[in-house]
Amino acid sequence: MSQAKANFVYQCCHLNFSYAGQERPEKVLSGIDLEVKAGDFICLTGPSGSGKSTLLNLFGLIEPPQEGELLFDGQNLKGLSEATLNHLRRFRIGYIFQDFQLIDVLSVEENVEFFLTRQKIPAKQRMELVGQALQEVGLWEHRSKRPGQLSGGQKQRVAIARALAKRPQVVIADEPTASLDHKTGRQIMERLESINKSSGVTIVLASHDPMVLEFGVREVRLKDGAIIKEAGGQIHAG
Amino acid sequence: MLAKFAFRNIQRNRRRSLVAITTIAIGVFGLLFLQGFFSGLIALHKENSIHSRFGHGQIMTKGYWGQAFEKPWEHWIEEPEKVMDMLKKTPHVQAVFPRVQFFALISNGRINVAGRGQGIVGAIEKDFFNKMNFISGGPIAEKADGLVLGVGLAKALGVKVGEPLTVMGQTVNGTINAIDTTVVGIFQVGMKEADDMLFQVQLDQAQILLDTEKLESITLGLEDERYWGSVAEAVTLAFPLNEAISVYVLDQVWAENGEKFLNALLNIFRLVFLGMILLAIYNSASNTVLERKRELGMLRANGESAKDLIQLLVLEGIYLALAGAVLGGVLTLLANFVVRDGLPMPPTPGTNRELPVKLDLQAVYFMSAMGLACVAAVGATLLSTLQVLRLSIVKAIRSH
C-alpha cells in the first residue's frame, strides 16, 4: 500500500485497468506508477489506445479504479461511495472537454455560474467568481451571449472559465485544443499555462497535439497502457 | 438556476415540446370537459328530481320507505304538526311540504286508469317545485279541486286542461270513496314512471278521499343540498320514530345510481387520459435523455448525481405538464363559453325529456386535472429517466 504524501494530488501505485472485451478483458493500463504534485501542469501524450484517456478519466474520478491504488489528495479512491465521489467532482475537480460541452440554452455567464449554484455559493460571491473567471479568459464582454454565438476558441475559453470558477484543486482537460485551429489552440494553451502559474491549480491534460509540449508541461507519454517517458516540468519519482 | 435551466431546456426542441404540451392539453381538456359534462348531467337530473318531485329529502316513519304494507296509513306519521313545527324552526329549512300518497283509479266517465296519487298543499309547493315542466296548464296552486297529472297518464285518459276527472280510492276504513277534480295542468318531469303514473290533488282533498288526517311524509326544501346532513340529524334526534331519507335514496335512478355510474365511467376516461399524458411525457423525456446524453455525462463529471439529473428532467416534465394543463384548462373554458346554453342531449336512460346539459366546472376539477397531469408527468419522467441511473459517465461523454 502506498503512503499518502503531503502536497501530492494524485498517487498511482501499480494501477491496472481493463475494459470488458468480447472474449477476454482488454487491458488499457498496466502497472502505472505516477505521482502528481499540487500545482503540476501535466500532459498525458501517446497514440490512440495508449491509455491516456483512461488515466485522465481515473484522475477525473469518472472511472473507478480496478487494480492497484489511486490516491486523490491522500484519499484512496477505491470503495468510495457515489455520494463522496460526486462531492469531490463537484468541489475539487474542474473539467475541460475537447468539444467544450457548454450548455447551449444558458448564456456564457450562466454556464460559468451553473456549477457554482450547485456548490451553493451565495449569489454575491458567485457573481464575483463568475466575473473573475470570465475576465481571466477575456470574455467578460461576451457574458450575455449564448454558446452558439461564440467561436470555437471563445467556447473553449468559457469552458476554462467554468472549470476555474469552481476553484478546483485539479483541472482535467481532455484534448482541449483538438477542436481548434493551431493559433487558437496555442492561445488556449497559453491561457492554461498562465492560469497554472498564477493560481497554482493542478492541470492534467491529455493531448495528441505536439504543440502542447511547448508550454513547459510535464509530459507523461504512454504506450500500450504503460508510461514510457516522463519529461519536462518538475518530475517526481514514484 | 436548476429551475431556469429546466425551463430553458424545454425550449430546445420546440416542436417536440409543443407536441407534448398539445397532447397533455388535449388530455386535460378531455378530462375536464367530461367531468364538467357528467357533473352537469348529474346536477341537472338532481335539480330536476329535487324541484319536480322529491325535494331535498323526506321525513317518514322509520322503516316505512321501501316497504309494502297492506294498510300503509297505519305507518304514517303520528302528530305531524309537531314534526313540521320543529322543521320550520330548523336552520336552513326553506319550506316543509306535508304529503300523502295513495293508489287510485282516475275516471273521465268513459275509462278508468290506475294511478299513483299525491296529496299536496298546492299553494306552498308551487314555488319550490318549479321544474315539473308543465306542457299544458300549470300547478294546482290554490285551486281547491285542481288536479295535475303526468303526460302519459293524461294521454291514457285522453284529457286536457279544464276537463273534469273523478278520483276513486279506498278509505282507511276499507270503503270506496271518490272526489271530483278538474285538470289544471299536465306535466312532463322527464321520469317515465312519474309521467305515466303520477297525479297530484290538494292535500285536504286527498285526506277526504282517504278519510284520514294523518300525513305519509313531510318533504323538505332546504336552502342548499349541503345542509341535508345537519337537518336530517336534528329531526331524527328530535323524533326518533321517524327517519329522514335524502333525495339520493328517494331517486336512486339518477341521484345515486346515475352519479355512481358516471363517476365510474369518468374513472375509465381518467385512465385513458392519464395514459395519453404518460405517453406524451415519456416520449419527450426519453428522447431528451437520448439526445442529451453527452450533456448529462458532462453534468455528472462535474458532480451532479443521478438524483440531481432526474430532478432536472422531472422538473422539465412538470413544466410541460403545467403548460399543457393550463392550455387544457383554457380550452375547456373556451368550450364552456361556446356551449354556454347547454349541450342538447337526447333523453337519458329512464327519462323521456330532452335536457340541455351545461358544463358544471368547479375549481376542484381544474386542480385535480392539473394535479393528475403533473403526477403523470413525474411518473413518466421517472420511468424514462431510469436509464440515467445506469449511465456510465465516460460512455455518456463519448456518446454521439
Coordinates of N, CA and C in Angstrom, one line a residue, chain A residues 19 53-54 57 60-63 82 85-87 89-91 93-95 97 99-107 109-111 113-115 117-118 146 162-163 166 174, chain B residues 1-12 14 293-309 311-312 392-400:
Chain A
Y19 N -10.9 -3.0 -19.9 CA -12.3 -2.9 -20.3 C -12.8 -4.3 -20.7
S53 N -6.5 8.5 -22.2 CA -7.9 9.0 -21.8 C -8.4 8.2 -20.6
T54 N -8.0 6.9 -20.5 CA -8.5 6.2 -19.3 C -7.8 6.7 -18.1
N57 N -9.5 9.8 -17.2 CA -10.9 9.5 -16.6 C -10.7 9.1 -15.1
G60 N -10.1 12.1 -13.2 CA -11.3 12.9 -13.1 C -12.4 12.2 -12.3
L61 N -12.0 11.1 -11.7 CA -13.0 10.3 -10.8 C -14.2 9.9 -11.5
I62 N -14.2 9.8 -12.9 CA -15.4 9.3 -13.6 C -15.2 7.9 -14.0
E63 N -14.1 7.3 -13.7 CA -13.9 5.9 -14.0 C -13.4 5.3 -12.6
E82 N -20.7 6.7 -4.0 CA -21.0 7.6 -5.2 C -21.2 9.0 -4.7
L85 N -17.8 10.6 -4.2 CA -17.2 10.9 -5.5 C -17.9 12.1 -6.1
N86 N -19.2 12.2 -6.0 CA -20.0 13.4 -6.5 C -19.5 14.6 -5.9
H87 N -19.3 14.5 -4.6 CA -18.9 15.7 -3.8 C -17.5 16.2 -4.3
R89 N -16.1 15.5 -7.2 CA -16.2 16.1 -8.6 C -16.8 17.5 -8.5
R90 N -17.7 17.7 -7.6 CA -18.4 19.0 -7.6 C -17.5 20.1 -7.1
F91 N -16.7 19.8 -6.1 CA -15.9 20.8 -5.4 C -14.4 20.8 -5.8
I93 N -12.8 19.2 -8.6 CA -12.3 18.9 -10.0 C -13.1 19.8 -11.0
G94 N -12.3 20.4 -11.9 CA -12.9 21.1 -13.0 C -12.6 20.4 -14.3
Y95 N -13.6 20.3 -15.2 CA -13.4 19.6 -16.4 C -13.4 20.5 -17.6
F97 N -13.5 19.9 -21.8 CA -13.7 18.8 -22.8 C -13.2 19.3 -24.1
D99 N -14.8 19.0 -26.9 CA -15.8 19.7 -27.7 C -16.6 20.7 -26.8
F100 N -15.9 21.2 -25.8 CA -16.4 22.3 -24.9 C -17.5 21.9 -24.0
Q101 N -18.5 21.2 -24.5 CA -19.7 20.7 -23.7 C -20.3 21.9 -22.9
L102 N -20.6 23.0 -23.6 CA -21.3 24.1 -22.9 C -22.8 23.8 -23.0
I103 N -23.5 24.4 -22.1 CA -25.0 24.2 -22.1 C -25.5 25.3 -23.0
D104 N -26.0 24.9 -24.2 CA -26.3 25.9 -25.2 C -27.6 26.7 -24.9
V105 N -28.4 26.3 -23.9 CA -29.6 27.1 -23.6 C -29.3 28.1 -22.5
L106 N -28.0 28.1 -22.0 CA -27.6 29.1 -21.0 C -26.6 30.1 -21.6
S107 N -26.6 31.3 -21.0 CA -25.7 32.3 -21.5 C -24.3 31.9 -21.0
E109 N -22.4 33.6 -19.1 CA -22.3 33.9 -17.7 C -23.0 32.7 -16.9
E110 N -24.2 32.3 -17.4 CA -24.9 31.2 -16.7 C -24.2 29.9 -16.7
N111 N -23.5 29.6 -17.8 CA -22.7 28.4 -17.9 C -21.7 28.4 -16.9
E113 N -21.7 30.1 -14.1 CA -22.4 30.2 -12.8 C -23.0 28.9 -12.3
F114 N -23.4 28.1 -13.3 CA -24.2 26.9 -13.0 C -23.7 26.0 -11.9
F115 N -22.4 25.6 -12.1 CA -21.9 24.7 -11.0 C -21.6 25.4 -9.7
T117 N -23.8 27.5 -8.4 CA -25.1 27.4 -7.7 C -25.2 26.0 -7.1
R118 N -24.7 25.1 -7.8 CA -24.7 23.7 -7.3 C -23.8 23.5 -6.1
R146 N -25.1 33.5 -26.0 CA -25.2 32.1 -25.8 C -24.0 31.4 -26.5
R162 N -15.4 28.2 -16.8 CA -16.4 27.3 -16.0 C -15.6 26.4 -15.0
A163 N -14.6 25.8 -15.6 CA -13.8 24.9 -14.7 C -13.1 25.6 -13.6
K166 N -15.0 27.1 -10.4 CA -15.3 26.2 -9.3 C -14.2 26.2 -8.2
D174 N -9.4 17.3 -21.5 CA -9.3 16.2 -22.4 C -9.2 16.8 -23.8
Chain B
M1 N -31.5 28.3 -10.3 CA -30.8 28.0 -11.5 C -31.2 26.8 -12.2
L2 N -31.5 25.7 -11.3 CA -31.9 24.5 -11.9 C -33.3 24.6 -12.6
A3 N -34.1 25.5 -11.9 CA -35.5 25.7 -12.5 C -35.4 26.4 -13.8
K4 N -34.5 27.4 -13.8 CA -34.3 28.2 -15.1 C -33.7 27.3 -16.2
F5 N -32.8 26.5 -15.8 CA -32.1 25.5 -16.7 C -33.2 24.6 -17.3
A6 N -34.0 24.0 -16.4 CA -35.1 23.1 -16.8 C -36.1 23.8 -17.8
F7 N -36.4 25.1 -17.4 CA -37.3 25.8 -18.3 C -36.8 26.1 -19.7
R8 N -35.5 26.4 -19.7 CA -34.8 26.7 -21.0 C -34.7 25.4 -21.8
N9 N -34.5 24.3 -21.1 CA -34.4 23.0 -21.8 C -35.6 22.6 -22.6
I10 N -36.8 23.0 -22.1 CA -38.0 22.6 -22.8 C -38.1 23.4 -24.1
Q11 N -37.3 24.5 -24.2 CA -37.3 25.3 -25.5 C -36.3 24.7 -26.5
R12 N -35.5 23.8 -26.1 CA -34.5 23.2 -27.0 C -35.1 22.7 -28.3
R14 N -38.4 22.7 -29.8 CA -39.7 23.4 -29.6 C -40.9 22.5 -30.1
K293 N -27.4 12.9 -23.8 CA -26.6 12.0 -23.1 C -25.2 12.7 -22.7
R294 N -24.6 13.3 -23.7 CA -23.3 13.9 -23.5 C -23.4 15.0 -22.5
E295 N -24.4 15.8 -22.6 CA -24.6 16.9 -21.6 C -24.8 16.3 -20.2
L296 N -25.6 15.2 -20.1 CA -25.8 14.6 -18.8 C -24.5 14.0 -18.3
G297 N -23.7 13.5 -19.2 CA -22.4 13.0 -18.8 C -21.5 14.1 -18.3
M298 N -21.5 15.2 -19.0 CA -20.7 16.4 -18.5 C -21.2 16.8 -17.1
L299 N -22.5 16.8 -16.9 CA -23.0 17.3 -15.6 C -22.6 16.3 -14.5
R300 N -22.6 15.0 -14.9 CA -22.2 14.0 -13.9 C -20.7 14.2 -13.6
A301 N -19.9 14.4 -14.6 CA -18.5 14.6 -14.4 C -18.2 15.8 -13.5
N302 N -19.1 16.7 -13.5 CA -18.9 17.9 -12.6 C -19.6 17.8 -11.3
G303 N -20.0 16.6 -11.0 CA -20.5 16.4 -9.6 C -22.0 16.2 -9.4
E304 N -22.8 16.3 -10.5 CA -24.2 16.2 -10.4 C -24.5 14.7 -10.2
S305 N -25.3 14.4 -9.2 CA -25.6 13.0 -9.0 C -26.8 12.5 -10.0
A306 N -27.0 11.2 -10.1 CA -28.1 10.7 -10.9 C -29.4 11.3 -10.4
K307 N -29.5 11.5 -9.1 CA -30.7 12.0 -8.5 C -30.9 13.5 -8.9
D308 N -29.8 14.2 -9.0 CA -29.9 15.6 -9.4 C -30.4 15.7 -10.9
L309 N -29.9 14.8 -11.7 CA -30.3 14.8 -13.1 C -31.7 14.4 -13.3
Q311 N -34.0 14.9 -11.1 CA -34.7 16.0 -10.6 C -34.9 17.1 -11.7
L312 N -33.8 17.3 -12.4 CA -33.8 18.3 -13.5 C -34.8 17.9 -14.6
S392 N -23.2 5.4 -17.6 CA -21.7 5.5 -17.3 C -21.3 6.8 -17.8
I393 N -20.6 7.5 -16.9 CA -20.2 8.9 -17.2 C -19.3 9.0 -18.5
V394 N -18.4 8.0 -18.5 CA -17.4 8.0 -19.6 C -18.2 7.7 -20.9
K395 N -19.0 6.7 -20.9 CA -19.8 6.4 -22.1 C -20.7 7.5 -22.5
A396 N -21.3 8.2 -21.6 CA -22.2 9.3 -21.9 C -21.4 10.4 -22.5
I397 N -20.3 10.7 -22.0 CA -19.5 11.9 -22.5 C -19.0 11.5 -24.0
R398 N -18.7 10.2 -24.2 CA -18.2 9.9 -25.5 C -19.3 9.5 -26.5
S399 N -20.5 9.5 -26.1 CA -21.6 9.1 -27.0 C -21.8 10.2 -28.0
H400 N -22.4 9.8 -29.1 CA -22.7 10.8 -30.2 C -24.2 10.9 -30.4

